[in-house]
Amino acid sequence: MEHFNNLVSRNDVLSINPTVADIDITTGASSWLWAVFAIMVFTMLITMGWAFTIPPGQRTFHYLTIAILGTASVAYFSLAADLGATAIPVEYLHGDTNPRATRSIWYVRYIDWVITTPLLLLELLLVSGLPLSAIFGTVFADEVMIITGLVGALVPSTYKWGYFTFGNVAMFGVFYVLYGPGLASARRHGGEIKKTYVTGAAILSFLWFCYPIAWGLCDGSNTISPAGEMVFYGVLDILAKPVFAMIHLFSMRKVDYAALGLQSGKATDFPDTEKAGAHSSGVGAGTLKTAEANGNHSPEATVAGHQ
């Protein structure tokens, strides 16, 4: 505890980047955010190293995880440095004597989510075997969920709860796909695919259900202080990103990429492809020349030659 207090005392972020609102973060909250930033970066570096231990054609989920953690790292760097926020008048004062009190709303967090939550959905839905049309529709609903959350947080009046409602409707639309068509598709695959999908869907949906609760207590009603907000969202983000990603990647070790249609089709991943293609072309040309030499110009011979 003493060591943590020493770290906090050396954190001079708020003297370099002053707070922008009456109700804002503390030095202790900034130190917590630096810790979350370190977790995001550390997990990203581990994932990058892990990706190089597997064939290039099987790195889809590792690359998605790297993108998620890289984006979250930038976001938490901004949060810890007290950047990426704007002051919004609060609707509920909760005893504050200043009738025009403002609270910091961290739009950088929503920029993070609008990038990372679709990637998290891709990590999960690509395992389900759903068609791309269903996946794109689910990603759109997710984007609506995040954007309406941001707009609601920036609205100082009661109308913010309208956007909160829109966001929740979109969230339950995402859950419908996860536990409806997505689960049905994963069950048809069975085995490790089903197990991996069910585990991922359970973790992600539970954590995502907690985010509107945090929004209502923090951005919406000003019930929890910004310092408490950072702890609440920080814990959720750690569980929903590095922890979820590690569990998901570990589960994917036993999944057959070919069964999901995710094996890379690049020729560089299959060095024998060019040789095999040249051999096939040679046989076809030889058959055609033989037919011509024998004076056989029938349609059947021509078709056989091109085969």
Coordinates of C-alpha atoms in Angstrom, one line a residue:
M1 CA 0.0 0.0 0.0
E2 CA 2.8 2.4 0.8
H3 CA 4.4 1.6 -2.6
F4 CA 1.2 2.4 -4.3
N5 CA 0.9 5.7 -2.4
N6 CA 4.4 6.6 -3.5
L7 CA 3.5 6.0 -7.1
V8 CA 0.4 8.2 -6.7
S9 CA 2.4 11.0 -5.2
R10 CA 4.8 10.9 -8.2
N11 CA 1.9 11.1 -10.7
D12 CA 1.8 14.7 -11.8
V13 CA -0.7 14.3 -14.7
L14 CA -3.3 16.6 -13.3
S15 CA -0.8 19.4 -13.0
I16 CA 0.3 19.0 -16.6
N17 CA -3.2 18.3 -18.0
P18 CA -5.7 20.1 -15.7
T19 CA -9.2 18.7 -15.3
V20 CA -11.9 20.2 -17.5
A21 CA -15.0 19.9 -15.2
D22 CA -16.1 20.5 -11.7
I23 CA -16.6 16.8 -11.1
D24 CA -13.5 15.0 -12.5
I25 CA -10.9 12.3 -11.8
T26 CA -8.3 12.4 -9.0
T27 CA -4.6 11.5 -9.0
G28 CA -5.4 8.1 -7.6
A29 CA -7.9 7.4 -10.5
S30 CA -5.2 8.4 -13.0
S31 CA -2.7 6.0 -11.4
W32 CA -5.3 3.2 -11.6
L33 CA -5.8 4.0 -15.3
W34 CA -2.0 3.8 -15.9
A35 CA -2.2 0.3 -14.4
V36 CA -5.0 -0.7 -16.8
F37 CA -2.9 0.8 -19.7
A38 CA 0.0 -1.4 -18.6
I39 CA -2.2 -4.5 -18.6
M40 CA -3.5 -3.8 -22.1
V41 CA 0.0 -3.2 -23.5
F42 CA 1.5 -6.3 -21.7
T43 CA -1.3 -8.6 -23.0
M44 CA -0.9 -7.2 -26.5
L45 CA 2.8 -7.9 -26.5
I46 CA 2.1 -11.5 -25.3
T47 CA -0.4 -12.0 -28.1
M48 CA 2.0 -10.7 -30.7
G49 CA 4.6 -13.1 -29.6
W50 CA 2.1 -15.9 -29.5
A51 CA 1.0 -15.2 -33.1
F52 CA 4.5 -15.8 -34.4
T53 CA 4.4 -19.4 -33.0
I54 CA 1.6 -20.5 -35.2
P55 CA 1.2 -20.8 -39.0
P56 CA 0.4 -17.4 -40.8
G57 CA -2.9 -18.8 -42.1
Q58 CA -4.2 -19.4 -38.6
R59 CA -3.6 -16.0 -37.0
T60 CA -7.0 -14.5 -37.6
F61 CA -8.0 -14.3 -34.0
H62 CA -4.6 -13.3 -32.8
Y63 CA -4.6 -10.3 -35.1
L64 CA -8.1 -9.3 -34.0
T65 CA -6.9 -9.5 -30.4
I66 CA -3.8 -7.4 -31.2
A67 CA -6.0 -4.7 -32.8
I68 CA -8.4 -4.7 -29.8
L69 CA -5.7 -4.4 -27.2
G70 CA -3.7 -1.9 -29.2
T71 CA -6.8 0.4 -29.5
A72 CA -7.6 -0.1 -25.8
S73 CA -3.9 0.8 -24.9
V74 CA -4.2 4.1 -26.8
A75 CA -7.5 4.9 -25.1
Y76 CA -6.3 4.1 -21.6
F77 CA -3.1 6.2 -22.2
S78 CA -5.4 9.1 -23.0
L79 CA -7.6 8.4 -20.0
A80 CA -4.7 8.1 -17.6
A81 CA -3.2 11.4 -19.0
D82 CA -6.5 13.1 -18.3
L83 CA -7.1 13.7 -22.1
G84 CA -10.1 12.9 -24.3
A85 CA -12.9 14.4 -22.1
T86 CA -15.3 17.2 -22.2
A87 CA -17.4 19.0 -19.6
I88 CA -21.1 18.4 -19.6
P89 CA -23.7 20.0 -17.2
V90 CA -25.0 17.3 -14.8
E91 CA -28.8 16.6 -14.6
Y92 CA -28.6 15.3 -11.0
L93 CA -26.6 17.3 -8.5
H94 CA -26.8 14.9 -5.6
G95 CA -26.3 17.7 -3.0
D96 CA -23.8 19.7 -5.0
T97 CA -24.2 23.3 -4.1
N98 CA -23.2 24.5 -7.6
P99 CA -26.4 24.5 -9.7
R100 CA -24.2 24.7 -12.9
A101 CA -21.8 21.9 -12.0
T102 CA -20.3 20.0 -14.8
R103 CA -18.9 16.5 -15.1
S104 CA -16.2 15.1 -17.4
I105 CA -17.6 12.8 -20.1
W106 CA -14.8 10.7 -21.6
Y107 CA -15.5 10.5 -25.3
V108 CA -12.2 8.8 -25.9
R109 CA -13.7 5.7 -24.2
Y110 CA -16.5 5.6 -26.7
I111 CA -14.0 5.9 -29.6
D112 CA -12.3 2.9 -28.1
W113 CA -15.6 0.9 -27.9
V114 CA -16.7 1.8 -31.4
I115 CA -13.6 0.2 -32.7
T116 CA -13.0 -2.7 -30.3
T117 CA -16.6 -4.0 -29.7
P118 CA -17.2 -5.0 -33.4
L119 CA -13.8 -6.8 -33.3
L120 CA -14.8 -8.6 -30.2
L121 CA -18.0 -9.7 -31.9
L122 CA -16.0 -10.8 -34.9
E123 CA -13.8 -13.0 -32.6
L124 CA -17.0 -14.7 -31.4
L125 CA -19.2 -14.8 -34.4
L126 CA -16.5 -16.1 -36.8
V127 CA -16.5 -19.2 -34.6
S128 CA -20.3 -19.7 -34.9
G129 CA -20.2 -20.3 -38.7
L130 CA -22.9 -17.6 -39.3
P131 CA -23.1 -16.1 -42.8
L132 CA -21.4 -12.8 -43.2
S133 CA -24.8 -11.0 -43.7
A134 CA -25.8 -11.9 -40.2
I135 CA -22.5 -10.9 -38.8
F136 CA -22.6 -7.5 -40.5
G137 CA -26.1 -6.9 -39.2
T138 CA -25.0 -7.7 -35.7
V139 CA -22.0 -5.4 -36.0
F140 CA -24.3 -2.6 -37.1
A141 CA -26.5 -3.1 -34.0
D142 CA -23.4 -3.0 -31.9
E143 CA -22.3 0.3 -33.4
V144 CA -25.7 1.8 -32.7
M145 CA -25.4 0.7 -29.1
I146 CA -22.1 2.5 -28.7
I147 CA -23.0 5.7 -30.6
T148 CA -26.3 6.2 -28.8
G149 CA -24.4 5.7 -25.5
L150 CA -22.0 8.5 -26.5
V151 CA -24.8 10.8 -27.7
G152 CA -26.7 10.2 -24.5
A153 CA -23.7 10.9 -22.3
L154 CA -23.2 14.3 -24.1
V155 CA -26.9 15.3 -23.6
P156 CA -27.3 17.3 -20.4
S157 CA -31.1 16.9 -20.2
T158 CA -33.5 14.1 -19.5
Y159 CA -33.5 13.2 -23.2
K160 CA -30.3 11.3 -22.6
W161 CA -32.4 8.4 -21.3
G162 CA -34.0 8.2 -24.7
Y163 CA -30.6 7.4 -26.2
F164 CA -29.9 5.1 -23.3
T165 CA -33.1 3.1 -24.3
F166 CA -32.1 3.0 -28.0
G167 CA -28.7 1.6 -27.0
N168 CA -30.3 -1.1 -24.8
V169 CA -32.6 -2.2 -27.6
A170 CA -29.6 -2.5 -29.9
M171 CA -27.7 -4.5 -27.2
F172 CA -30.6 -7.0 -26.9
G173 CA -30.6 -7.2 -30.6
V174 CA -27.0 -8.3 -30.4
F175 CA -27.8 -10.8 -27.7
Y176 CA -30.6 -12.2 -29.8
V177 CA -28.1 -13.1 -32.5
L178 CA -25.6 -14.5 -30.0
Y179 CA -28.2 -16.9 -28.4
G180 CA -30.4 -17.4 -31.4
P181 CA -28.9 -17.9 -34.9
G182 CA -25.4 -17.9 -33.6
L183 CA -25.9 -20.6 -31.0
A184 CA -27.9 -22.7 -33.4
S185 CA -25.1 -22.5 -36.0
A186 CA -22.4 -23.4 -33.4
R187 CA -24.5 -26.4 -32.3
R188 CA -24.6 -27.7 -35.9
H189 CA -20.8 -27.7 -35.9
G190 CA -20.6 -29.3 -32.4
G191 CA -17.4 -30.4 -30.6
E192 CA -14.8 -27.8 -29.8
I193 CA -16.5 -25.1 -32.0
K194 CA -19.7 -25.3 -30.0
K195 CA -17.8 -25.3 -26.7
T196 CA -15.7 -22.3 -27.6
Y197 CA -18.6 -20.3 -28.9
V198 CA -20.8 -21.0 -25.9
T199 CA -18.1 -20.1 -23.4
G200 CA -17.3 -16.9 -25.3
A201 CA -20.9 -15.8 -25.7
A202 CA -21.6 -16.4 -22.0
I203 CA -18.6 -14.3 -20.9
L204 CA -19.1 -11.5 -23.4
S205 CA -22.9 -11.1 -22.9
F206 CA -22.6 -11.0 -19.1
L207 CA -19.9 -8.4 -19.2
W208 CA -21.7 -6.3 -21.8
F209 CA -24.9 -6.4 -19.7
C210 CA -22.9 -4.7 -17.0
Y211 CA -21.9 -1.7 -19.1
P212 CA -25.4 -0.1 -19.2
I213 CA -25.5 -0.4 -15.4
A214 CA -22.2 1.5 -15.2
W215 CA -23.4 4.1 -17.7
G216 CA -26.6 4.7 -15.7
L217 CA -24.7 5.2 -12.5
C218 CA -21.9 7.3 -14.0
D219 CA -22.5 9.1 -17.3
G220 CA -26.3 9.1 -16.8
S221 CA -27.2 9.9 -13.2
N222 CA -23.9 11.2 -11.8
T223 CA -24.4 8.8 -8.8
I224 CA -20.8 7.4 -8.9
S225 CA -17.8 9.8 -8.8
P226 CA -15.5 9.9 -11.8
A227 CA -12.9 8.0 -9.8
G228 CA -15.4 5.2 -9.1
E229 CA -16.4 5.3 -12.8
M230 CA -12.8 4.6 -13.8
V231 CA -12.6 1.6 -11.5
F232 CA -16.0 0.3 -12.7
Y233 CA -15.3 0.6 -16.4
G234 CA -11.6 -0.4 -16.0
V235 CA -12.5 -3.7 -14.4
L236 CA -15.1 -4.4 -17.1
D237 CA -12.6 -3.5 -19.9
I238 CA -9.9 -5.8 -18.4
L239 CA -12.4 -8.7 -18.2
A240 CA -14.0 -8.0 -21.6
K241 CA -10.7 -7.5 -23.5
P242 CA -7.4 -9.1 -22.3
V243 CA -9.1 -11.8 -20.1
F244 CA -11.8 -12.7 -22.7
A245 CA -9.2 -12.7 -25.5
M246 CA -6.8 -15.0 -23.6
I247 CA -9.6 -17.4 -22.8
H248 CA -10.9 -17.3 -26.4
L249 CA -7.5 -17.8 -28.0
F250 CA -6.7 -20.7 -25.6
S251 CA -10.0 -22.4 -26.6
M252 CA -9.3 -21.8 -30.3
R253 CA -6.2 -24.0 -30.1
K254 CA -8.3 -27.1 -30.6
V255 CA -10.6 -25.7 -33.3
D256 CA -10.2 -26.7 -36.9
Y257 CA -9.8 -23.5 -39.0
A258 CA -10.7 -25.3 -42.2
A259 CA -14.1 -26.3 -40.7
L260 CA -14.8 -22.6 -40.2
G261 CA -13.5 -21.6 -43.6
L262 CA -10.9 -19.3 -42.0
Q263 CA -7.8 -21.0 -43.4
S264 CA -5.8 -18.5 -45.4
G265 CA -6.0 -19.0 -49.2
K266 CA -2.8 -17.1 -50.0
A267 CA -0.4 -19.0 -52.3
T268 CA 2.5 -18.0 -50.0
D269 CA 0.9 -20.1 -47.2
F270 CA 0.9 -23.1 -49.5
P271 CA 4.2 -23.4 -51.2
D272 CA 3.3 -26.5 -53.3
T273 CA 0.3 -24.8 -54.9
E274 CA 2.2 -23.2 -57.8
K275 CA 4.0 -26.5 -58.6
A276 CA 0.8 -28.5 -58.5
G277 CA -0.9 -25.9 -60.8
A278 CA 1.9 -26.1 -63.3
H279 CA 1.7 -29.9 -63.3
S280 CA -2.0 -29.8 -63.9
S281 CA -1.6 -27.4 -66.8
G282 CA 1.1 -29.6 -68.3
V283 CA -1.2 -32.6 -68.4
G284 CA -4.0 -30.6 -70.0
A285 CA -1.7 -29.3 -72.7
G286 CA -0.2 -32.7 -73.4
T287 CA -3.7 -34.2 -73.8
L288 CA -4.7 -31.5 -76.3
K289 CA -1.6 -31.9 -78.4
T290 CA -2.0 -35.7 -78.5
A291 CA -5.6 -35.3 -79.7
E292 CA -4.5 -32.9 -82.4
A293 CA -1.7 -35.2 -83.5
N294 CA -4.1 -38.0 -84.0
G295 CA -6.4 -35.8 -86.0
N296 CA -9.2 -36.0 -83.4
H297 CA -10.9 -32.6 -83.4
S298 CA -14.2 -33.8 -81.8
P299 CA -15.8 -31.7 -79.1
E300 CA -15.1 -34.5 -76.6
A301 CA -11.4 -34.4 -77.3
T302 CA -11.3 -30.6 -77.0
V303 CA -13.1 -30.8 -73.6
A304 CA -10.7 -33.5 -72.5
G305 CA -7.7 -31.5 -73.5
H306 CA -8.8 -28.5 -71.4
Q307 CA -9.4 -30.7 -68.4

